CSV table of C-alpha atoms in Angstrom, one decimal:
chain,number,residue,atom,x,y,z
A,1,ALA,CA,-4.4,-28.4,5.4
A,2,ASP,CA,-7.2,-26.5,7.4
A,3,THR,CA,-8.2,-28.6,10.4
A,4,GLY,CA,-10.5,-27.6,13.3
A,5,GLY,CA,-11.9,-24.1,13.8
A,6,THR,CA,-15.0,-22.3,12.2
A,7,VAL,CA,-15.5,-22.7,8.4
A,8,PHE,CA,-15.1,-19.3,6.7
A,9,THR,CA,-16.4,-19.0,3.0
A,10,ILE,CA,-14.6,-16.7,0.4
A,11,ARG,CA,-16.4,-15.9,-2.7
A,12,LEU,CA,-14.7,-14.5,-5.7
A,13,ASN,CA,-16.1,-12.4,-8.3
A,14,SER,CA,-13.0,-12.6,-10.4
A,15,LEU,CA,-11.2,-13.2,-13.7
A,16,ALA,CA,-10.7,-16.7,-15.0
A,17,ASN,CA,-7.2,-18.2,-14.7
A,18,GLU,CA,-5.8,-15.8,-12.1
A,19,GLN,CA,-3.3,-17.1,-9.8
A,20,LEU,CA,-4.1,-15.7,-6.3
A,21,ASP,CA,-3.3,-15.9,-2.6
A,22,ILE,CA,-6.3,-16.0,-0.1
A,23,PHE,CA,-4.6,-15.0,3.0
A,24,ALA,CA,-5.8,-14.7,6.8
A,25,GLY,CA,-3.5,-13.1,9.5
A,26,SER,CA,-4.2,-12.8,13.2
A,27,PRO,CA,-2.0,-12.1,16.3
A,28,THR,CA,-1.4,-15.7,16.6
A,29,GLY,CA,-0.6,-16.8,13.1
A,30,PHE,CA,-1.0,-16.4,9.3
A,31,ARG,CA,-2.6,-18.7,6.7
A,32,VAL,CA,-2.4,-18.7,2.9
A,33,LYS,CA,-4.4,-20.7,0.3
A,34,GLN,CA,-2.8,-20.6,-3.2
A,35,ILE,CA,-5.4,-20.8,-5.9
A,36,THR,CA,-6.0,-20.5,-9.7
A,37,THR,CA,-9.4,-19.3,-10.5
A,38,THR,CA,-11.5,-21.5,-12.8
A,39,SER,CA,-14.3,-19.2,-13.4
A,40,THR,CA,-15.7,-15.8,-12.7
A,41,ALA,CA,-17.6,-17.0,-9.5
A,42,ASP,CA,-15.4,-19.3,-7.4
A,43,VAL,CA,-16.0,-20.4,-3.9
A,44,TYR,CA,-13.3,-21.4,-1.3
A,45,THR,CA,-13.3,-22.2,2.4
A,46,MET,CA,-10.7,-21.8,5.4
A,47,ARG,CA,-11.1,-23.1,8.8
A,48,LEU,CA,-10.2,-20.3,11.4
A,49,PRO,CA,-9.9,-20.7,15.1
A,50,ASP,CA,-11.3,-18.1,17.5
A,51,ASP,CA,-9.4,-14.9,17.0
A,52,ASN,CA,-9.4,-11.6,15.2
A,53,TRP,CA,-8.5,-12.0,11.5
A,54,PHE,CA,-7.5,-9.7,8.6
A,55,ILE,CA,-8.7,-11.6,5.4
A,56,GLY,CA,-7.9,-10.6,1.9
A,57,VAL,CA,-6.9,-11.7,-1.7
A,58,GLY,CA,-4.1,-10.7,-3.9
A,59,PRO,CA,-1.4,-11.8,-6.4
A,60,GLN,CA,0.1,-15.2,-5.6
A,61,MET,CA,3.4,-14.6,-3.8
A,62,PRO,CA,6.3,-16.4,-5.3
A,63,ARG,CA,7.8,-19.1,-3.0
A,64,GLY,CA,11.4,-19.5,-1.9
A,65,PRO,CA,14.2,-17.4,-0.3
A,66,ILE,CA,15.0,-15.8,-3.7
A,67,ALA,CA,11.8,-15.9,-5.4
A,68,GLY,CA,11.5,-12.1,-5.9
A,69,PRO,CA,8.3,-9.9,-5.8
A,70,PRO,CA,4.8,-11.0,-6.9
A,71,PRO,CA,3.7,-10.3,-10.4
A,72,THR,CA,2.0,-6.9,-11.3
A,73,PRO,CA,-1.7,-7.6,-11.1
A,74,SER,CA,-4.0,-7.0,-14.1
A,75,TYR,CA,-6.7,-6.0,-11.6
A,76,ILE,CA,-7.3,-3.9,-8.5
A,77,PRO,CA,-6.8,-6.0,-5.5
A,78,PRO,CA,-9.9,-5.6,-3.2
A,79,ARG,CA,-9.8,-4.1,0.3
A,80,PRO,CA,-9.4,-6.8,2.9
A,81,VAL,CA,-11.8,-7.3,5.8
A,82,ASP,CA,-11.7,-7.5,9.4
A,83,VAL,CA,-13.2,-10.9,10.8
A,84,GLN,CA,-13.8,-11.9,14.4
A,85,VAL,CA,-14.2,-15.6,15.0
A,86,SER,CA,-15.7,-16.8,18.2
A,87,GLY,CA,-17.5,-19.9,19.3
A,88,GLY,CA,-18.4,-21.0,15.9
A,89,GLY,CA,-19.7,-17.6,14.7
A,90,CYS,CA,-18.2,-14.8,12.8
A,91,LYS,CA,-18.5,-11.1,12.4
A,92,VAL,CA,-17.2,-9.4,9.1
A,93,ASN,CA,-16.5,-5.6,9.6
A,94,GLY,CA,-18.9,-5.9,12.5
A,95,VAL,CA,-21.7,-7.6,10.7
A,96,THR,CA,-22.7,-11.2,11.6
A,97,GLY,CA,-21.8,-13.8,9.0
A,98,CYS,CA,-19.1,-16.4,8.2
A,99,SER,CA,-18.5,-15.4,4.6
A,100,VAL,CA,-17.3,-12.5,2.4
A,101,THR,CA,-17.4,-11.8,-1.3
A,102,PHE,CA,-14.3,-10.1,-3.0
A,103,THR,CA,-14.5,-8.6,-6.4
A,104,LEU,CA,-11.5,-8.2,-8.5
A,105,THR,CA,-12.1,-5.4,-10.9
A,106,ALA,CA,-10.1,-5.5,-14.3
A,107,ALA,CA,-7.8,-2.6,-14.6
A,108,SER,CA,-8.9,-0.4,-17.4
A,109,LYS,CA,-6.3,2.5,-17.2
A,110,SER,CA,-2.6,2.9,-16.4
A,111,ILE,CA,-0.5,5.1,-14.2
A,112,THR,CA,2.9,5.4,-15.9
A,113,GLY,CA,6.2,7.0,-14.8
A,114,LYS,CA,9.9,6.6,-14.0
A,115,VAL,CA,11.9,6.0,-10.9
A,116,LEU,CA,15.4,7.8,-11.0
A,117,ASP,CA,18.2,8.3,-8.6
A,118,SER,CA,19.3,11.7,-7.5
A,119,THR,CA,21.7,12.0,-10.5
A,120,GLY,CA,18.9,11.1,-13.0
A,121,LEU,CA,19.9,7.6,-13.7
A,122,PRO,CA,17.2,5.0,-13.9
A,123,MET,CA,16.5,2.7,-11.0
A,124,MET,CA,15.6,-0.9,-12.1
A,125,ASN,CA,13.6,-3.2,-10.1
A,126,ALA,CA,12.3,-0.6,-7.9
A,127,GLU,CA,9.1,-1.3,-6.1
A,128,VAL,CA,6.2,1.0,-7.0
A,129,SER,CA,2.7,1.2,-5.5
A,130,ALA,CA,-0.4,3.2,-6.1
A,131,HIS,CA,-3.1,3.1,-3.3
A,132,SER,CA,-6.1,4.9,-2.4
A,133,PRO,CA,-5.7,7.8,0.1
A,134,GLN,CA,-9.0,6.9,1.7
A,135,GLY,CA,-8.9,3.2,2.0
A,136,GLY,CA,-5.2,2.2,1.6
A,137,PHE,CA,-6.0,-0.5,-1.1
A,138,GLY,CA,-4.4,-0.3,-4.4
A,139,THR,CA,-1.8,-2.0,-6.6
A,140,ARG,CA,1.9,-2.4,-7.1
A,141,GLY,CA,4.7,-3.3,-9.7
A,142,THR,CA,8.4,-3.0,-10.4
A,143,THR,CA,10.4,-0.8,-12.8
A,144,ASP,CA,12.1,-2.1,-15.9
A,145,GLY,CA,15.6,-1.4,-17.1
A,146,SER,CA,14.9,2.1,-18.0
A,147,GLY,CA,13.3,2.8,-14.6
A,148,ALA,CA,9.8,3.0,-16.2
A,149,PHE,CA,6.7,1.5,-14.6
A,150,SER,CA,3.1,0.9,-15.5
A,151,LEU,CA,0.4,0.2,-13.0
A,152,GLY,CA,-3.0,-1.0,-14.0
A,153,VAL,CA,-5.7,0.9,-12.1
A,154,THR,CA,-9.5,2.1,-12.5
A,155,GLU,CA,-10.9,5.6,-12.2
A,156,GLY,CA,-10.2,7.3,-8.8
A,157,SER,CA,-7.5,9.0,-6.7
A,158,TYR,CA,-4.2,7.4,-5.8
A,159,ILE,CA,-1.0,8.1,-3.8
A,160,VAL,CA,2.1,6.8,-5.8
A,161,HIS,CA,5.5,6.2,-4.3
A,162,ALA,CA,8.5,3.9,-4.7
A,163,PHE,CA,11.3,2.4,-2.8
A,164,VAL,CA,14.5,0.5,-3.4
A,165,PRO,CA,15.9,-1.8,-0.6
A,166,GLY,CA,18.5,0.0,1.5
A,167,MET,CA,17.3,3.5,0.4
A,168,PRO,CA,14.6,5.8,1.8
A,169,PRO,CA,11.2,5.8,0.0
A,170,THR,CA,10.4,8.5,-2.5
A,171,ARG,CA,8.1,11.3,-1.6
A,172,ASP,CA,4.4,10.7,-2.5
A,173,ILE,CA,2.9,11.9,-5.7
A,174,SER,CA,-0.9,12.3,-5.9
A,175,VAL,CA,-2.6,11.1,-9.2
A,176,PHE,CA,-6.2,11.4,-10.2
A,177,VAL,CA,-7.4,9.0,-12.9
A,178,SER,CA,-10.6,10.3,-14.6
A,179,ASN,CA,-13.1,8.7,-16.9
A,180,ALA,CA,-11.7,10.5,-20.0
A,181,VAL,CA,-10.6,8.1,-22.9
A,182,THR,CA,-7.0,9.4,-23.3
A,183,ASN,CA,-6.0,12.4,-21.3
A,184,TYR,CA,-7.0,10.8,-18.0
A,185,LEU,CA,-4.0,11.3,-15.8
A,186,PHE,CA,-4.0,14.5,-13.4
A,187,ILE,CA,-0.8,14.6,-11.5
A,188,ASN,CA,-0.2,16.5,-8.2
A,189,GLY,CA,-3.5,18.5,-8.4
A,190,SER,CA,-3.0,19.7,-12.0
A,191,SER,CA,-6.1,20.9,-13.9
A,192,THR,CA,-4.8,19.5,-17.2
A,193,GLY,CA,-5.1,15.7,-18.0
A,194,ILE,CA,-2.2,14.0,-19.8
A,195,VAL,CA,-1.9,10.7,-21.7
A,196,THR,CA,0.2,7.8,-20.3
A,197,THR,CA,3.2,8.5,-22.8
A,198,THR,CA,3.5,12.2,-21.4
A,199,ALA,CA,3.3,10.8,-17.8
A,200,LEU,CA,6.4,8.6,-18.5
A,201,SER,CA,8.4,11.9,-18.5
A,202,LEU,CA,6.5,14.0,-16.1
A,203,LEU,CA,5.7,11.5,-13.2
A,204,THR,CA,9.2,11.1,-11.9
A,205,LEU,CA,9.9,9.4,-8.5
A,206,THR,CA,13.5,10.3,-7.2
A,207,VAL,CA,15.3,7.9,-4.9
A,208,THR,CA,17.8,10.0,-3.0
A,209,LYS,CA,20.8,8.0,-1.9
A,210,SER,CA,21.8,8.5,1.6
A,211,SER,CA,25.3,10.2,2.3
A,212,THR,CA,25.6,8.0,5.5
A,213,SER,CA,25.4,4.4,6.1
A,214,ILE,CA,25.0,1.9,9.0
A,215,SER,CA,27.0,-1.3,8.8
A,216,GLY,CA,27.1,-4.5,10.7
A,217,LYS,CA,26.8,-8.2,10.7
A,218,VAL,CA,24.2,-10.7,11.3
A,219,THR,CA,25.2,-13.9,12.8
A,220,ASP,CA,23.5,-16.9,14.7
A,221,ASP,CA,26.2,-16.6,17.4
A,222,THR,CA,28.5,-18.8,15.4
A,223,ASN,CA,28.2,-18.3,11.6
A,224,VAL,CA,27.2,-15.3,9.5
A,225,VAL,CA,23.7,-15.3,8.1
A,226,GLN,CA,23.2,-14.6,4.4
A,227,GLY,CA,20.0,-13.1,3.0
A,228,ALA,CA,18.7,-11.8,6.3
A,229,SER,CA,16.5,-8.8,6.2
A,230,VAL,CA,17.7,-5.7,8.2
A,231,TYR,CA,15.7,-2.6,8.9
A,232,ALA,CA,16.5,0.9,10.2
A,233,TYR,CA,13.7,3.2,11.3
A,234,ARG,CA,14.1,6.9,12.1
A,235,MET,CA,13.3,7.9,15.8
A,236,ASP,CA,12.8,11.6,15.0
A,237,GLY,CA,10.3,11.5,12.2
A,238,PRO,CA,9.0,9.3,9.3
A,239,GLY,CA,11.4,7.4,7.1
A,240,HIS,CA,13.1,4.0,7.0
A,241,ALA,CA,15.7,2.0,5.1
A,242,ASP,CA,16.1,-1.8,4.7
A,243,ALA,CA,18.6,-4.2,3.1
A,244,ARG,CA,19.6,-7.9,2.9
A,245,THR,CA,22.9,-9.3,4.1
A,246,GLY,CA,25.4,-10.5,1.8
A,247,SER,CA,27.5,-13.6,1.8
A,248,ASP,CA,29.6,-12.1,4.6
A,249,GLY,CA,26.6,-11.4,6.8
């Protein structure tokens, strides 16, 4: 429970019966309040000690070591805010005040496509995201057994990419979503809008399997550690890979 600190108020212009996480992160800690919205105008509070906080709202993250990714949202998660808490007062994005209003906009359109490996086979359970190139906020989802994905969005410009744990991420693809009724998807600067069913075959994200590998074990000095996250970052340019350890560490 929240104890001590300054009371910060979060107002949600939301959709009823949405399971959400209200999160607050700072250099000294991370706090999450799990909620289920009861109306389209809910109010919640968190007590925050003096610090610089990053506060936002998004899909409720499953709990547990093998809980998997969060569900694909039916709305566009709002952009988080920077909050400075000091001496009982607050500033939100530089403006004095200890409250913020987040609006969850229902997704009215979809970005569809497929994630394949370099041989053309579908990649199931690949993580796919679409975010604004200006503000970085957006949405995410996972692919089905055929490698297909569908991300709920609103009108605007997006950068779409995918990744699979243990493999490099795909290249970015730009998508513009117009206000047209059907042919509203414009891929990679194309002047011709297409429908979502056509995008399934045209918007393809390719995961390239590496020809080399880095191997090792994770231990606690005595026993191997199963399920540990391992990351590898390139030193000569952008790119990374990640994986989890198996039963042998």
